XYZ file of N, CA and C in Angstrom:
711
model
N 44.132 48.182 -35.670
C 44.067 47.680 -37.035
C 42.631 47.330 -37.411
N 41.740 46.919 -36.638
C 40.781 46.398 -36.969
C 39.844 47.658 -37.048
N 39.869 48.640 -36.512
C 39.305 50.133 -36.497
C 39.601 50.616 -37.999
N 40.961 50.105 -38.194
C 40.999 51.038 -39.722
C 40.829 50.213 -40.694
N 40.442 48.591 -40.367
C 40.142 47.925 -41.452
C 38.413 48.316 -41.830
N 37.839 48.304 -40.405
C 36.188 48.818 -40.588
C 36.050 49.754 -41.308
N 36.756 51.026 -40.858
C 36.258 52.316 -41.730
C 37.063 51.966 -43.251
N 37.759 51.457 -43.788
C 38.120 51.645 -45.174
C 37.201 50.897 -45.457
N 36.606 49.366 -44.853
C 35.580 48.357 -45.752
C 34.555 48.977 -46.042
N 33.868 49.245 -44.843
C 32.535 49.795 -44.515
C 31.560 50.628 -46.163
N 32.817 51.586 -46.264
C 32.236 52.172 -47.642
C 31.753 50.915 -48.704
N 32.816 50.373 -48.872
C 32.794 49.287 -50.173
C 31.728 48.167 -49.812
N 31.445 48.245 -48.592
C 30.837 46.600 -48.385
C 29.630 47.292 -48.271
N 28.780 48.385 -48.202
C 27.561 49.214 -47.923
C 27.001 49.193 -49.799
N 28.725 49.881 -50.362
C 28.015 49.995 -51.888
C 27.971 48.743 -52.045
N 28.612 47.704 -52.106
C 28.346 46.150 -52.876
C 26.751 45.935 -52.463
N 26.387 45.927 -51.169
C 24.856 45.799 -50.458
C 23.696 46.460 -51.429
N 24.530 47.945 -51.901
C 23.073 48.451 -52.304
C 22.882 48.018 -53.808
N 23.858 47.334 -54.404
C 24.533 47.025 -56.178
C 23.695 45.847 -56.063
N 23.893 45.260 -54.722
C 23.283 43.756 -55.588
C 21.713 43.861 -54.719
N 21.426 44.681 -54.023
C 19.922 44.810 -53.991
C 19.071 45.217 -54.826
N 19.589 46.223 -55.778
C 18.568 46.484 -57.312
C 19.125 45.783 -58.376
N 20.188 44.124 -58.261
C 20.474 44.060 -58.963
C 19.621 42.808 -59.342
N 18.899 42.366 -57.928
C 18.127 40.909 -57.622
C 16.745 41.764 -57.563
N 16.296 42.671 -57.287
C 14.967 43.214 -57.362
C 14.618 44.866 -58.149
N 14.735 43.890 -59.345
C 14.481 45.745 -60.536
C 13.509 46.533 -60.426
N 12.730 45.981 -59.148
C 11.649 46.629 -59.471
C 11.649 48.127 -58.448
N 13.030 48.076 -57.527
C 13.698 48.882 -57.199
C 14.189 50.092 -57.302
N 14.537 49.398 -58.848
C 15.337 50.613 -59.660
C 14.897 51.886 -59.832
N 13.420 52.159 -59.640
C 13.195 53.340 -60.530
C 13.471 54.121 -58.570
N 14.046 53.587 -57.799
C 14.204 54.572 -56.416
C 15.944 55.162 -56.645
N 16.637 54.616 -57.945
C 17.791 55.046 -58.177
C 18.084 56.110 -57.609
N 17.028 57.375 -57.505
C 17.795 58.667 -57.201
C 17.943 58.608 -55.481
N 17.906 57.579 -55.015
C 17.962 57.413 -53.731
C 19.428 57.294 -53.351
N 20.025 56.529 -54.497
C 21.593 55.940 -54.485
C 22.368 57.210 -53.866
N 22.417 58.293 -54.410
C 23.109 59.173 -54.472
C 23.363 59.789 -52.912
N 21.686 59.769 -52.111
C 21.282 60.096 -50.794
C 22.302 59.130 -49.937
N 22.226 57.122 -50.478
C 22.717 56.656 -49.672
C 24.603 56.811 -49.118
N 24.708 57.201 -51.067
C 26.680 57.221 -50.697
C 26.675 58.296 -49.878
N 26.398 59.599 -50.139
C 26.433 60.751 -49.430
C 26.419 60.117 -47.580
N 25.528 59.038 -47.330
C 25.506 59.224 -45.818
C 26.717 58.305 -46.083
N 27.123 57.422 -46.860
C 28.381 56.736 -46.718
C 29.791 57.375 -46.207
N 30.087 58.853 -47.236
C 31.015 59.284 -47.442
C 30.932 60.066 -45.554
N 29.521 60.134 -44.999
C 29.582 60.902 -43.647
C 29.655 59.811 -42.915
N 29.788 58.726 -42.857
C 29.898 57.625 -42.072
C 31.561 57.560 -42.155
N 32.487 57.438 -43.286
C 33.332 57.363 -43.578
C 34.241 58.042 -42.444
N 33.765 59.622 -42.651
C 34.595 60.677 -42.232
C 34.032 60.065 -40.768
N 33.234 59.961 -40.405
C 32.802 59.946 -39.121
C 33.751 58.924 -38.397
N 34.303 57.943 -38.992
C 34.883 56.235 -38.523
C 36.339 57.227 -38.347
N 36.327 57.811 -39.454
C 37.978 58.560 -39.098
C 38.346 59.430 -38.155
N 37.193 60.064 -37.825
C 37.193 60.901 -36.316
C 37.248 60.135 -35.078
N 36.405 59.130 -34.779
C 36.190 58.166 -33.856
C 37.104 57.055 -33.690
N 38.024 56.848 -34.933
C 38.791 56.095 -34.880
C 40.119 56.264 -34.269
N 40.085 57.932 -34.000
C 41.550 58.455 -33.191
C 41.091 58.541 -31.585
N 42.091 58.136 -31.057
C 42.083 57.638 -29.559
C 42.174 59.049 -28.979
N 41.390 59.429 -27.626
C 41.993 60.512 -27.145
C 42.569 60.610 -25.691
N 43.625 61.511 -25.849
C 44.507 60.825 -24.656
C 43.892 61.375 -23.605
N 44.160 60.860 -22.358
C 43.226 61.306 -21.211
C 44.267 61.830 -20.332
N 44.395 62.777 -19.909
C 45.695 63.695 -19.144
C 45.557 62.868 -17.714
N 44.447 63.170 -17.574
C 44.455 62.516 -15.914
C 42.738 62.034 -15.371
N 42.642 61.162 -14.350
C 41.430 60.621 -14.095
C 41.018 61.564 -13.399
N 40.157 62.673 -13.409
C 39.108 63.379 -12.233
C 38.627 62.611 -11.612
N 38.129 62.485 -10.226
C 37.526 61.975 -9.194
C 36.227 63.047 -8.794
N 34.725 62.555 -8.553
C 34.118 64.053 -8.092
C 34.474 64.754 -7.165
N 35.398 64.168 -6.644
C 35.931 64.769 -4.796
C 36.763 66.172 -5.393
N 37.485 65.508 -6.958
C 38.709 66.655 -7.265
C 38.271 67.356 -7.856
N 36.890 67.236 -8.800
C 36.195 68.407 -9.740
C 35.628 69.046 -8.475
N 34.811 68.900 -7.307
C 34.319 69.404 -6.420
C 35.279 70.236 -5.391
N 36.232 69.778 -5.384
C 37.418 70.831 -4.595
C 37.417 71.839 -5.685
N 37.996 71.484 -7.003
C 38.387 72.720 -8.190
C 36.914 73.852 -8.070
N 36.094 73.016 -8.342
C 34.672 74.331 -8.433
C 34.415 75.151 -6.812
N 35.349 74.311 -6.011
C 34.747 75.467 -4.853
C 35.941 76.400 -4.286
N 37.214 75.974 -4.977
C 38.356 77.216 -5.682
C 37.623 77.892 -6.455
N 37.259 77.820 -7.185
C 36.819 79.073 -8.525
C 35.285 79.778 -7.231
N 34.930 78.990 -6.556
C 33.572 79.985 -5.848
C 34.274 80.689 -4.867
N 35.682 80.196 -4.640
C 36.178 81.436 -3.318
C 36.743 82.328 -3.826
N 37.397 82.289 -4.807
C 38.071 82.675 -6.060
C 37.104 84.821 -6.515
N 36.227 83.861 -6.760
C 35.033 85.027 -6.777
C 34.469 85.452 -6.041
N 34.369 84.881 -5.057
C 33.766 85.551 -3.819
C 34.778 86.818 -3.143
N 35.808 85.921 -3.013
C 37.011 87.187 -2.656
C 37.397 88.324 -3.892
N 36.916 88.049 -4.322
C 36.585 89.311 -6.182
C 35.859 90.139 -5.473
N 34.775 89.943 -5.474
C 33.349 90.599 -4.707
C 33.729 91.837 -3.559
N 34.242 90.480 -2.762
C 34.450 91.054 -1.375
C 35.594 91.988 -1.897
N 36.207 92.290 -2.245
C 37.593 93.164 -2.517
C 37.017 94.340 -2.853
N 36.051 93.995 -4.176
C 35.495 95.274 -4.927
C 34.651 95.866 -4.002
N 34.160 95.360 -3.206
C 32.696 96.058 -2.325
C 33.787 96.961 -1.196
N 34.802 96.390 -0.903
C 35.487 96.637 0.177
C 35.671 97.972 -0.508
N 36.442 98.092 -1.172
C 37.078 99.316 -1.867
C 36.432 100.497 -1.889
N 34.740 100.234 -2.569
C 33.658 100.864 -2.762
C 33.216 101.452 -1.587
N 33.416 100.399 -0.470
C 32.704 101.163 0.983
C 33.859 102.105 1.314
N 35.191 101.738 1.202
C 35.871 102.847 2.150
C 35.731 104.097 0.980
N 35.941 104.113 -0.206
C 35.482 105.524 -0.849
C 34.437 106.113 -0.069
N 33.407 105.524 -0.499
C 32.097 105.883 0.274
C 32.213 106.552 1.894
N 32.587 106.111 2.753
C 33.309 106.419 3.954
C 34.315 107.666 3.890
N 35.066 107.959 3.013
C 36.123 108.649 3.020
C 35.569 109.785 2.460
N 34.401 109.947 1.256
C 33.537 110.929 0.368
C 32.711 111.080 2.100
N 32.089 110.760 2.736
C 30.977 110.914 3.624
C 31.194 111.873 4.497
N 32.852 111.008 4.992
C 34.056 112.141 6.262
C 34.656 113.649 5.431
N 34.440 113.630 4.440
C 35.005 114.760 3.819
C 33.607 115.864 3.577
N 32.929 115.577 3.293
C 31.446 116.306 3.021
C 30.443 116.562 4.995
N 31.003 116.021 5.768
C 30.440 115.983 7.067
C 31.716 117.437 7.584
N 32.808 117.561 7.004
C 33.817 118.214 7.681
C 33.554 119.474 6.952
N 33.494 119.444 5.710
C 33.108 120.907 4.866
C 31.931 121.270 5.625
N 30.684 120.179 6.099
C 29.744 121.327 7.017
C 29.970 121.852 8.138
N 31.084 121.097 9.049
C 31.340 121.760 10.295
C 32.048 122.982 10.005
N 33.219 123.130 8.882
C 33.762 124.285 9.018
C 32.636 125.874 8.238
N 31.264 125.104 7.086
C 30.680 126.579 7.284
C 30.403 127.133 8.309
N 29.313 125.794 9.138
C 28.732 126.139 10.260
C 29.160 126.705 11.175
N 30.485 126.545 11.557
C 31.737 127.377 12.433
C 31.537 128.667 12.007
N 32.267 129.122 11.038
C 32.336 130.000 10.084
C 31.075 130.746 10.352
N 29.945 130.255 10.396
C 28.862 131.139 9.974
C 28.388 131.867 11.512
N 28.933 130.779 12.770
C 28.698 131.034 13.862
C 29.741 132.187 14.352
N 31.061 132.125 14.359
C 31.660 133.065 14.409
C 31.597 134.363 13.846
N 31.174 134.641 12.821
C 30.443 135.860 11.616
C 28.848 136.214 12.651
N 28.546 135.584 13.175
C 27.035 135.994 13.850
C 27.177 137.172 14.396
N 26.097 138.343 13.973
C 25.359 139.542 14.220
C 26.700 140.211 13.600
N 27.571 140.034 12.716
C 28.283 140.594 11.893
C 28.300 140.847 10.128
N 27.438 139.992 9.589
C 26.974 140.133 8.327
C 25.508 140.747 8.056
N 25.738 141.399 7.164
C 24.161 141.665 6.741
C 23.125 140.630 5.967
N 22.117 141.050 6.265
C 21.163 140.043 5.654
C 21.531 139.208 4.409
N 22.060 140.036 3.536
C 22.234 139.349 1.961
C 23.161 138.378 2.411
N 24.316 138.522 2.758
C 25.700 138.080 3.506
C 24.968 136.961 4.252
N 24.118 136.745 5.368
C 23.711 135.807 5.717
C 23.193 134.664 5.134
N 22.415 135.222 4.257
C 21.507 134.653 3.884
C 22.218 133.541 2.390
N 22.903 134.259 1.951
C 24.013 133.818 0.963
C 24.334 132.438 1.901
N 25.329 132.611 2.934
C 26.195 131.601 3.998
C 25.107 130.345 3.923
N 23.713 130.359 4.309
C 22.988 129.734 4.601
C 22.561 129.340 3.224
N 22.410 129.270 2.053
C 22.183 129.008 1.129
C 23.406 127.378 0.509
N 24.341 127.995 0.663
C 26.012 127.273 0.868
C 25.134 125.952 1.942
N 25.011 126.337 3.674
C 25.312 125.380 4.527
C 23.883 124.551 3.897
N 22.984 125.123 3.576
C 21.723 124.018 3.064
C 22.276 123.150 2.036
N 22.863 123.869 1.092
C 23.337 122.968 -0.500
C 24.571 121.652 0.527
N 25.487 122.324 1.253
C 26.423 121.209 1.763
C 25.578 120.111 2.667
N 24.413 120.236 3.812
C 23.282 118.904 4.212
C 23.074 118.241 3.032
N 22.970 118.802 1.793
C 21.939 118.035 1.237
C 23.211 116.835 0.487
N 23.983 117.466 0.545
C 25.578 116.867 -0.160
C 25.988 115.815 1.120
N 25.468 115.895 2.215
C 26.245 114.732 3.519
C 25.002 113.946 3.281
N 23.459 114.676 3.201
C 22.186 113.636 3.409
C 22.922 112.235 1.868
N 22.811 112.848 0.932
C 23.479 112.344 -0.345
C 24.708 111.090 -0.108
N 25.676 111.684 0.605
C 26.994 110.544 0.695
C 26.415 109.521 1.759
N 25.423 109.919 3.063
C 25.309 108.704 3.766
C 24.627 107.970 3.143
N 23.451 108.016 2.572
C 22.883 107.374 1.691
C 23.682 106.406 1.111
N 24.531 107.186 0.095
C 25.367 106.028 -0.616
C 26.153 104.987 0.122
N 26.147 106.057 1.191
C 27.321 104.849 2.248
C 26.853 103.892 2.697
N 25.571 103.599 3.025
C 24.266 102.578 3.695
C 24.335 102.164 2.536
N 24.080 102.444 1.513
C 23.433 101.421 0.210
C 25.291 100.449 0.267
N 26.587 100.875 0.594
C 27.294 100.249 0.127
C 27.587 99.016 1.709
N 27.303 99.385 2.409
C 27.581 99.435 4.055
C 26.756 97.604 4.029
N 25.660 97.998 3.146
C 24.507 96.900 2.944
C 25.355 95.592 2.121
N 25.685 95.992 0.956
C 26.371 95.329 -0.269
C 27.651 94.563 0.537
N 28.440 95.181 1.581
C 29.661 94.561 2.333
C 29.444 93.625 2.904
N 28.232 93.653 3.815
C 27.957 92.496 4.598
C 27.341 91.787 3.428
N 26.932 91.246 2.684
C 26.531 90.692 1.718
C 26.929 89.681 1.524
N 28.613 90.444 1.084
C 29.598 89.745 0.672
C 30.363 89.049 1.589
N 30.546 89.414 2.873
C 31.077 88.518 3.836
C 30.371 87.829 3.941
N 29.040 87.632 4.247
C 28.339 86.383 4.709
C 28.592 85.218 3.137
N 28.545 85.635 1.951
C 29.107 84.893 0.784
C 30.576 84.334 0.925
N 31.112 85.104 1.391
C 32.635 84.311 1.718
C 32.755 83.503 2.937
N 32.259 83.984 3.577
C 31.972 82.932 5.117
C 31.186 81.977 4.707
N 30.528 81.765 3.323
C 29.681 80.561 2.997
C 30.416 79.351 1.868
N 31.408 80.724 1.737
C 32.587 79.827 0.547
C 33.040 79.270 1.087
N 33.808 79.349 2.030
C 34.763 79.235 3.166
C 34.203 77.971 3.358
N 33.340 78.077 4.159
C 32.871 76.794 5.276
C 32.393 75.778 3.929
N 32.091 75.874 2.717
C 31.886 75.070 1.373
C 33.201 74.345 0.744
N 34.415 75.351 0.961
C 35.617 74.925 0.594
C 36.437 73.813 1.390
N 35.996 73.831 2.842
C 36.609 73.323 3.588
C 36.155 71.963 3.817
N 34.116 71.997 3.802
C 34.061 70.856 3.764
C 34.125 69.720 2.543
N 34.656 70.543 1.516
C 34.892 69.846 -0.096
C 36.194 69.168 0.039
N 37.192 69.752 1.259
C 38.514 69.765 1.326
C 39.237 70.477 0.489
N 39.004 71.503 0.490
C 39.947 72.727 -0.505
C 40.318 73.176 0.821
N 40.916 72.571 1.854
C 41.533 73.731 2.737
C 42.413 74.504 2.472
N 43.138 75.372 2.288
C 43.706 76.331 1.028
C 43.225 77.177 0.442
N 42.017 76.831 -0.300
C 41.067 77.769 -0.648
C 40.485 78.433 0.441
N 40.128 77.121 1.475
C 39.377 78.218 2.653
C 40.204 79.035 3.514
N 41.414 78.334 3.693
C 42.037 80.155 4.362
C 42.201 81.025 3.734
N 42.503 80.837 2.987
C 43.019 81.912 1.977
C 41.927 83.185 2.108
N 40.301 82.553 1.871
C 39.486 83.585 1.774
C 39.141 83.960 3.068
N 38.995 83.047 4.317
C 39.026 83.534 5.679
C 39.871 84.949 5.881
N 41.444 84.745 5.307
C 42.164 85.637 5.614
C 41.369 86.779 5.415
N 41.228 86.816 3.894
C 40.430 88.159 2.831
C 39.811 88.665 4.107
N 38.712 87.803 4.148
C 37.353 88.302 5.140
C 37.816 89.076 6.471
N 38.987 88.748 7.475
C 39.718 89.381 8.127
C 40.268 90.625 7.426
N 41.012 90.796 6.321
C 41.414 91.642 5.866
C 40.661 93.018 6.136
N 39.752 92.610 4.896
C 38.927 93.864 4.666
C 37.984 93.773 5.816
N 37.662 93.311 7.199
C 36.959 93.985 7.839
C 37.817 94.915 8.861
N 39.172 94.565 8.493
C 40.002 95.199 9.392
C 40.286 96.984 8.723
N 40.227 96.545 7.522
C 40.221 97.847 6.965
C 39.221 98.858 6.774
N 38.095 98.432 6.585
C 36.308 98.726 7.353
C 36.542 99.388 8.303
N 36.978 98.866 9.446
C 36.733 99.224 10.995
C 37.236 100.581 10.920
N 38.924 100.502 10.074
C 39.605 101.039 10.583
C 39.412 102.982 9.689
N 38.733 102.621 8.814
C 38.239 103.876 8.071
C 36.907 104.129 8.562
N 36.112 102.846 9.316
C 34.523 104.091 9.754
C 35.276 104.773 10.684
N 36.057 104.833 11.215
C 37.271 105.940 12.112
C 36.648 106.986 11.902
N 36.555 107.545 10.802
C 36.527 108.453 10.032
C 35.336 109.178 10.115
N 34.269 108.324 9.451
C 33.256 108.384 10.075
C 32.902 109.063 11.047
N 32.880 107.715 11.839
C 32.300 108.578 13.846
C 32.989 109.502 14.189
N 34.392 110.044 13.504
C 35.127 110.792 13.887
C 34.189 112.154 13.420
N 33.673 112.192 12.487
C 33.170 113.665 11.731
C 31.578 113.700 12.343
N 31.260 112.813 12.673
C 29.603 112.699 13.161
C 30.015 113.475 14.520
N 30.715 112.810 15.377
C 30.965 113.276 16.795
C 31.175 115.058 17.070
N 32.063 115.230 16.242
C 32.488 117.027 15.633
C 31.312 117.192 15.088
N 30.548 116.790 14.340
C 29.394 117.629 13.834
C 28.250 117.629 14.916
N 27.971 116.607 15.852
C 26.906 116.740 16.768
C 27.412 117.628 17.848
N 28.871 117.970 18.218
C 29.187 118.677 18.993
C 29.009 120.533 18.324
N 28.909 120.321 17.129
C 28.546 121.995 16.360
C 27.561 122.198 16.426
N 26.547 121.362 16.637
C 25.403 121.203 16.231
C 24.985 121.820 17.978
N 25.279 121.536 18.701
C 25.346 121.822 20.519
C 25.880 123.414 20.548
N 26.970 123.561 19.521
C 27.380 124.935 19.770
C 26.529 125.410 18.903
N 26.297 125.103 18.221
C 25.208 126.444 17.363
C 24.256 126.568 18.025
N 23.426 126.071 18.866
C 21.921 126.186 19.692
C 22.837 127.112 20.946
N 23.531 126.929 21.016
C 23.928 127.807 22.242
C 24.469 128.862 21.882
N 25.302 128.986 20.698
C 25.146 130.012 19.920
C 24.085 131.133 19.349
N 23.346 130.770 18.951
C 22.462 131.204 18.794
C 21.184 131.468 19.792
N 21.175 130.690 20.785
C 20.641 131.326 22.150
C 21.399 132.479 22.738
N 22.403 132.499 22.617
C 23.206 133.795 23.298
C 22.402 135.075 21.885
N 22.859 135.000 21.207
C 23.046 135.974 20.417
C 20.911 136.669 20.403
N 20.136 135.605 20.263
C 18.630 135.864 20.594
C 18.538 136.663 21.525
N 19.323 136.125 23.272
C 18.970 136.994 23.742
C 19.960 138.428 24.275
N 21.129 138.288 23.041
C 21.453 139.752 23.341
C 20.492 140.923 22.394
N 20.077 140.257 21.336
C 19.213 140.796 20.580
C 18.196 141.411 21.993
N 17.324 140.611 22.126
C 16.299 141.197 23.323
C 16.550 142.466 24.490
N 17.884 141.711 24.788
C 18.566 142.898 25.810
C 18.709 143.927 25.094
N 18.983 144.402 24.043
C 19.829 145.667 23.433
C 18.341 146.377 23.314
N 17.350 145.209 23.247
C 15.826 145.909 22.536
C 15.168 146.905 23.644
N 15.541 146.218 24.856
C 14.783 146.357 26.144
C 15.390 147.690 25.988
N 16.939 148.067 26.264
C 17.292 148.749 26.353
C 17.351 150.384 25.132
N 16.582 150.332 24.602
C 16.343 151.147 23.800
C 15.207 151.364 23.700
N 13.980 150.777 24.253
C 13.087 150.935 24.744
C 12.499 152.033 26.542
N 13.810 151.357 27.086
C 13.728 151.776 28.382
C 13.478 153.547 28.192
N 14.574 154.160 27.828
C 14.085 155.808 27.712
C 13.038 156.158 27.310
N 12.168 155.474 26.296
C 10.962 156.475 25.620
C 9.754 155.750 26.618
N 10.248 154.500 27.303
C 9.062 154.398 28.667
C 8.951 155.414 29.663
N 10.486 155.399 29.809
C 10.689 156.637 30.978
C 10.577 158.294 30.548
N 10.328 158.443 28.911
C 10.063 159.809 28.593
C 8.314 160.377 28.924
N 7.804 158.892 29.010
C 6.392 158.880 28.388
C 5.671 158.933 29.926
N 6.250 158.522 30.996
C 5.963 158.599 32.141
C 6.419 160.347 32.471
N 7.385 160.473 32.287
C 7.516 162.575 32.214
C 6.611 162.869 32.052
């Protein structure tokens, strides 16, 4: 009551103040156009008493312990965002890498089995292909390191949420993202599979082609010798 007796007086008892101040000193008066400035802040004082004068209800008391648990939910919250999206990103990356490492083993096969059976153009074509497909695996590992980088990133960010959440007492929050962090390194592991799986086959092609191609050098030589041999032995006749 006394809140809404202030703001209804307030107006009236401000104008009576300014009525009988030019009413005892005229010499005042000629600042009349001031009057107009003063109701104006009246009428914003007014409105202002009526805003301030409504109570607002308070749902519940925060403690910093409970705003500090809530903000380090919302940081695991996002962190396990992160970590999800990066996760995702690396096994593409991984899965594009194993697929582009396997298209080169099967030219390179291909091109080894076809040896001293194509003609030059024919060769040379094949080898045009197996250069464009290196440059397509040099390409995906790349990306895969740039993402390989970004993963651990993000675990060490969640392993920092984590151990932040827990000592805030959000325990909840912190397993929760512990789990994550288990998650996706389990799923990591379990797709560089893939990976070492196509590196291992490609360093083992990579063994057959040098030996491949050592055989085939020196049947080249032998066939040479041997077509040579008669016009030595004509020339000695």
């Amino acid at each position: 009551m006394a809140a809404l007796w202030c703001r209804s007086q307030s107006p009236n008892f401000f104008r009576s103040s300014v009525r009988l101040l030019f009413r005892k000193n005229p010499a005042n008066r000629k600042y009349h156009r001031w009057t107009s400035v003063l109701y104006s802040g009246l009428a914003a004082l007014a409105v202002g008493g009526r805003v301030c004068a409504v109570p607002f209800k308070q749902v519940e008391n925060l403690s910093h312990d409970s705003l500090v648990r809530r903000a380090a939910s919302l940081v695991t919250d996002s962190s396990s965002t992160f970590l999800s999206q990066v996760t995702l990103a690396l096994i593409d990356a991984v899965t594009e890498y194993a697929k582009a490492v396997h298209t080169l083993i099967a030219l390179q096969r291909q091109y080894l089995a076809s040896l001293g059976k194509l003609s030059p153009a024919e060769e040379d074509a094949i080898w045009q292909v197996i250069i464009s497909q290196r440059a397509e695996v040099n390409h995906r590992q790349d990306e895969l390191k740039h993402f390989e980088s970004i993963w651990a990133t993000s675990v060490r960010l969640c392993e920092t949420a984590a151990e932040a959440a827990y000592i805030s007492g959000a325990e909840n929050a912190s397993i929760t993202i512990r789990t994550n962090i288990q998650l996706a390194q389990s799923q990591v592991e379990e797709t560089q599979k893939l990976s070492l799986d196509a590196e291992k086959k490609l360093a083992e092609t990579k063994v057959m082609e040098v030996e491949r191609m050592t055989q085939h050098a020196t049947s080249l030589e032998s066939s040479n010798d041997e077509e040579e041999i008669p016009e030595a032995y004509l020339r000695e006749d």
